């Protein structure tokens, strides 16, 4: 069984009323920290359909599940971690370089990993995975250029992206695992010096990409969306942050609140460094 650990996570909350762009409003920001647990390196996030349950994954193979408290306006106020699981892959003391996360309808934990790139499926209560079918031969899977973002559509198909674009075409191939086979139904144009670090489907079926730009002065965040079935239309950009406005946002989850608004919940990867922080930033999509 999953180990159950209950504790309060100290949260610093900042609620912003002004729009971050014409399309997104920053609803709340919450810094996550706890002296009892080395909770850092958070690279992926999933949120339940009602916004009350949360799942986060570190890039060192640690999975956390918890519940969030919100005020009457839906702003995050508190996070309590209720479950934790140290994921393994090839051996008892090895963990995957885990980057993307999907929670299956049956509670399974599906992870996209780098070095080498693969999709791993962990059944509830089992810390060792089942490996989904490998990519076809000939695809360049150099270390740290592997599977980063991961999303699943309503049909059960998985979509994943490399962190950096193909150097020959300056595009991101969209890899799809459907009905037990891989294909590449389209390529996404790379715009500027941004990497794809997260992906999730909105309730209406659009695929949203979380992208990161980095310079010695800080991070930038961009969010784009597109229809996976429309290969002719380029993604629409709904948000681009100012340099240093947020930390290293690397995970994204979308859900619909009681008012009918789409919420975009993101989490930052502090890389286990004190100069950065683990932070949850939530947006409301205004259309």
JSON list of C-alpha atoms in Angstrom, two decimals, residues 163-255:
[
{"chain": "A", "resi": 163, "resn": "UNK", "atom": "CA", "xyz": [11.97, 19.39, -23.78]},
{"chain": "A", "resi": 164, "resn": "UNK", "atom": "CA", "xyz": [13.92, 20.88, -26.68]},
{"chain": "A", "resi": 165, "resn": "UNK", "atom": "CA", "xyz": [12.92, 21.12, -30.36]},
{"chain": "A", "resi": 166, "resn": "UNK", "atom": "CA", "xyz": [14.32, 19.15, -33.25]},
{"chain": "A", "resi": 167, "resn": "UNK", "atom": "CA", "xyz": [17.34, 21.13, -34.46]},
{"chain": "A", "resi": 168, "resn": "UNK", "atom": "CA", "xyz": [16.73, 20.36, -38.14]},
{"chain": "A", "resi": 169, "resn": "UNK", "atom": "CA", "xyz": [13.12, 21.56, -38.28]},
{"chain": "A", "resi": 170, "resn": "UNK", "atom": "CA", "xyz": [12.94, 23.86, -35.22]},
{"chain": "A", "resi": 171, "resn": "UNK", "atom": "CA", "xyz": [9.74, 22.09, -34.21]},
{"chain": "A", "resi": 172, "resn": "UNK", "atom": "CA", "xyz": [8.58, 19.92, -31.34]},
{"chain": "A", "resi": 173, "resn": "UNK", "atom": "CA", "xyz": [7.36, 16.51, -32.55]},
{"chain": "A", "resi": 174, "resn": "UNK", "atom": "CA", "xyz": [4.13, 15.55, -30.79]},
{"chain": "A", "resi": 175, "resn": "UNK", "atom": "CA", "xyz": [4.49, 11.87, -29.87]},
{"chain": "A", "resi": 176, "resn": "UNK", "atom": "CA", "xyz": [1.25, 9.99, -29.34]},
{"chain": "A", "resi": 177, "resn": "UNK", "atom": "CA", "xyz": [0.82, 6.55, -27.80]},
{"chain": "A", "resi": 178, "resn": "UNK", "atom": "CA", "xyz": [-2.57, 5.22, -28.88]},
{"chain": "A", "resi": 179, "resn": "UNK", "atom": "CA", "xyz": [-3.94, 1.67, -29.11]},
{"chain": "A", "resi": 180, "resn": "UNK", "atom": "CA", "xyz": [-0.54, 0.22, -28.24]},
{"chain": "A", "resi": 181, "resn": "UNK", "atom": "CA", "xyz": [1.41, 2.05, -30.97]},
{"chain": "A", "resi": 182, "resn": "UNK", "atom": "CA", "xyz": [3.38, 5.28, -31.35]},
{"chain": "A", "resi": 183, "resn": "UNK", "atom": "CA", "xyz": [2.90, 7.92, -34.03]},
{"chain": "A", "resi": 184, "resn": "UNK", "atom": "CA", "xyz": [3.70, 11.60, -34.60]},
{"chain": "A", "resi": 185, "resn": "UNK", "atom": "CA", "xyz": [0.47, 13.25, -35.79]},
{"chain": "A", "resi": 186, "resn": "UNK", "atom": "CA", "xyz": [1.94, 16.75, -35.99]},
{"chain": "A", "resi": 187, "resn": "UNK", "atom": "CA", "xyz": [4.83, 19.07, -35.13]},
{"chain": "A", "resi": 188, "resn": "UNK", "atom": "CA", "xyz": [4.61, 22.25, -33.04]},
{"chain": "A", "resi": 189, "resn": "UNK", "atom": "CA", "xyz": [6.60, 25.27, -34.17]},
{"chain": "A", "resi": 190, "resn": "UNK", "atom": "CA", "xyz": [9.23, 26.43, -31.67]},
{"chain": "A", "resi": 191, "resn": "UNK", "atom": "CA", "xyz": [8.87, 30.16, -31.01]},
{"chain": "A", "resi": 192, "resn": "UNK", "atom": "CA", "xyz": [11.77, 31.91, -29.33]},
{"chain": "A", "resi": 193, "resn": "UNK", "atom": "CA", "xyz": [14.03, 30.24, -26.80]},
{"chain": "A", "resi": 194, "resn": "UNK", "atom": "CA", "xyz": [11.34, 28.32, -24.93]},
{"chain": "A", "resi": 195, "resn": "UNK", "atom": "CA", "xyz": [11.27, 24.65, -23.97]},
{"chain": "A", "resi": 196, "resn": "UNK", "atom": "CA", "xyz": [8.13, 22.55, -23.50]},
{"chain": "A", "resi": 197, "resn": "UNK", "atom": "CA", "xyz": [8.03, 21.45, -19.86]},
{"chain": "A", "resi": 198, "resn": "UNK", "atom": "CA", "xyz": [4.38, 20.56, -19.23]},
{"chain": "A", "resi": 199, "resn": "UNK", "atom": "CA", "xyz": [1.13, 19.67, -20.98]},
{"chain": "A", "resi": 200, "resn": "UNK", "atom": "CA", "xyz": [-2.48, 18.96, -20.06]},
{"chain": "A", "resi": 201, "resn": "UNK", "atom": "CA", "xyz": [-5.87, 18.80, -21.71]},
{"chain": "A", "resi": 202, "resn": "UNK", "atom": "CA", "xyz": [-8.57, 21.30, -20.84]},
{"chain": "A", "resi": 203, "resn": "UNK", "atom": "CA", "xyz": [-12.06, 19.94, -20.15]},
{"chain": "A", "resi": 204, "resn": "UNK", "atom": "CA", "xyz": [-13.09, 21.13, -23.64]},
{"chain": "A", "resi": 205, "resn": "UNK", "atom": "CA", "xyz": [-10.38, 19.02, -25.32]},
{"chain": "A", "resi": 206, "resn": "UNK", "atom": "CA", "xyz": [-7.75, 21.65, -26.13]},
{"chain": "A", "resi": 207, "resn": "UNK", "atom": "CA", "xyz": [-4.16, 20.71, -25.32]},
{"chain": "A", "resi": 208, "resn": "UNK", "atom": "CA", "xyz": [-2.30, 23.34, -23.31]},
{"chain": "A", "resi": 209, "resn": "UNK", "atom": "CA", "xyz": [1.49, 23.56, -23.30]},
{"chain": "A", "resi": 210, "resn": "UNK", "atom": "CA", "xyz": [3.55, 25.05, -20.48]},
{"chain": "A", "resi": 211, "resn": "UNK", "atom": "CA", "xyz": [6.82, 26.45, -21.82]},
{"chain": "A", "resi": 212, "resn": "UNK", "atom": "CA", "xyz": [9.89, 27.80, -20.04]},
{"chain": "A", "resi": 213, "resn": "UNK", "atom": "CA", "xyz": [12.53, 30.29, -21.05]},
{"chain": "A", "resi": 214, "resn": "UNK", "atom": "CA", "xyz": [15.70, 30.76, -19.02]},
{"chain": "A", "resi": 215, "resn": "UNK", "atom": "CA", "xyz": [18.46, 33.34, -18.80]},
{"chain": "A", "resi": 216, "resn": "UNK", "atom": "CA", "xyz": [20.97, 34.21, -16.04]},
{"chain": "A", "resi": 217, "resn": "UNK", "atom": "CA", "xyz": [18.47, 36.86, -14.95]},
{"chain": "A", "resi": 218, "resn": "UNK", "atom": "CA", "xyz": [15.63, 34.42, -14.33]},
{"chain": "A", "resi": 219, "resn": "UNK", "atom": "CA", "xyz": [12.81, 32.42, -15.87]},
{"chain": "A", "resi": 220, "resn": "UNK", "atom": "CA", "xyz": [10.00, 33.25, -18.25]},
{"chain": "A", "resi": 221, "resn": "UNK", "atom": "CA", "xyz": [6.77, 31.29, -18.62]},
{"chain": "A", "resi": 222, "resn": "UNK", "atom": "CA", "xyz": [4.59, 30.90, -21.69]},
{"chain": "A", "resi": 223, "resn": "UNK", "atom": "CA", "xyz": [1.30, 29.02, -22.13]},
{"chain": "A", "resi": 224, "resn": "UNK", "atom": "CA", "xyz": [-0.08, 28.00, -25.54]},
{"chain": "A", "resi": 225, "resn": "UNK", "atom": "CA", "xyz": [-2.98, 25.81, -26.59]},
{"chain": "A", "resi": 226, "resn": "UNK", "atom": "CA", "xyz": [-4.12, 24.03, -29.75]},
{"chain": "A", "resi": 227, "resn": "UNK", "atom": "CA", "xyz": [-6.48, 21.38, -31.13]},
{"chain": "A", "resi": 228, "resn": "UNK", "atom": "CA", "xyz": [-4.58, 18.10, -31.50]},
{"chain": "A", "resi": 229, "resn": "UNK", "atom": "CA", "xyz": [-6.84, 17.13, -34.41]},
{"chain": "A", "resi": 230, "resn": "UNK", "atom": "CA", "xyz": [-6.10, 20.29, -36.39]},
{"chain": "A", "resi": 231, "resn": "UNK", "atom": "CA", "xyz": [-2.61, 20.01, -37.88]},
{"chain": "A", "resi": 232, "resn": "UNK", "atom": "CA", "xyz": [-2.98, 23.18, -39.97]},
{"chain": "A", "resi": 233, "resn": "UNK", "atom": "CA", "xyz": [-3.58, 25.71, -37.19]},
{"chain": "A", "resi": 234, "resn": "UNK", "atom": "CA", "xyz": [-0.67, 26.88, -35.08]},
{"chain": "A", "resi": 235, "resn": "UNK", "atom": "CA", "xyz": [-1.03, 27.10, -31.28]},
{"chain": "A", "resi": 236, "resn": "UNK", "atom": "CA", "xyz": [-2.52, 30.20, -29.69]},
{"chain": "A", "resi": 237, "resn": "UNK", "atom": "CA", "xyz": [-0.47, 31.98, -27.02]},
{"chain": "A", "resi": 238, "resn": "UNK", "atom": "CA", "xyz": [-2.58, 32.99, -24.02]},
{"chain": "A", "resi": 239, "resn": "UNK", "atom": "CA", "xyz": [0.15, 34.06, -21.63]},
{"chain": "A", "resi": 240, "resn": "UNK", "atom": "CA", "xyz": [3.79, 35.13, -21.55]},
{"chain": "A", "resi": 241, "resn": "UNK", "atom": "CA", "xyz": [5.24, 36.21, -18.22]},
{"chain": "A", "resi": 242, "resn": "UNK", "atom": "CA", "xyz": [7.72, 38.92, -17.51]},
{"chain": "A", "resi": 243, "resn": "UNK", "atom": "CA", "xyz": [11.31, 37.82, -16.88]},
{"chain": "A", "resi": 244, "resn": "UNK", "atom": "CA", "xyz": [11.55, 36.69, -13.26]},
{"chain": "A", "resi": 245, "resn": "UNK", "atom": "CA", "xyz": [7.81, 37.08, -12.59]},
{"chain": "A", "resi": 246, "resn": "UNK", "atom": "CA", "xyz": [7.62, 33.43, -11.51]},
{"chain": "A", "resi": 247, "resn": "UNK", "atom": "CA", "xyz": [10.10, 30.75, -10.59]},
{"chain": "A", "resi": 248, "resn": "UNK", "atom": "CA", "xyz": [10.78, 27.66, -12.69]},
{"chain": "A", "resi": 249, "resn": "UNK", "atom": "CA", "xyz": [7.16, 26.68, -13.49]},
{"chain": "A", "resi": 250, "resn": "UNK", "atom": "CA", "xyz": [7.37, 23.14, -14.87]},
{"chain": "A", "resi": 251, "resn": "UNK", "atom": "CA", "xyz": [4.08, 21.32, -14.27]},
{"chain": "A", "resi": 252, "resn": "UNK", "atom": "CA", "xyz": [0.56, 22.20, -15.44]},
{"chain": "A", "resi": 253, "resn": "UNK", "atom": "CA", "xyz": [-2.96, 20.90, -14.75]},
{"chain": "A", "resi": 254, "resn": "UNK", "atom": "CA", "xyz": [-6.32, 22.16, -16.00]},
{"chain": "A", "resi": 255, "resn": "UNK", "atom": "CA", "xyz": [-9.77, 21.78, -14.43]}
]
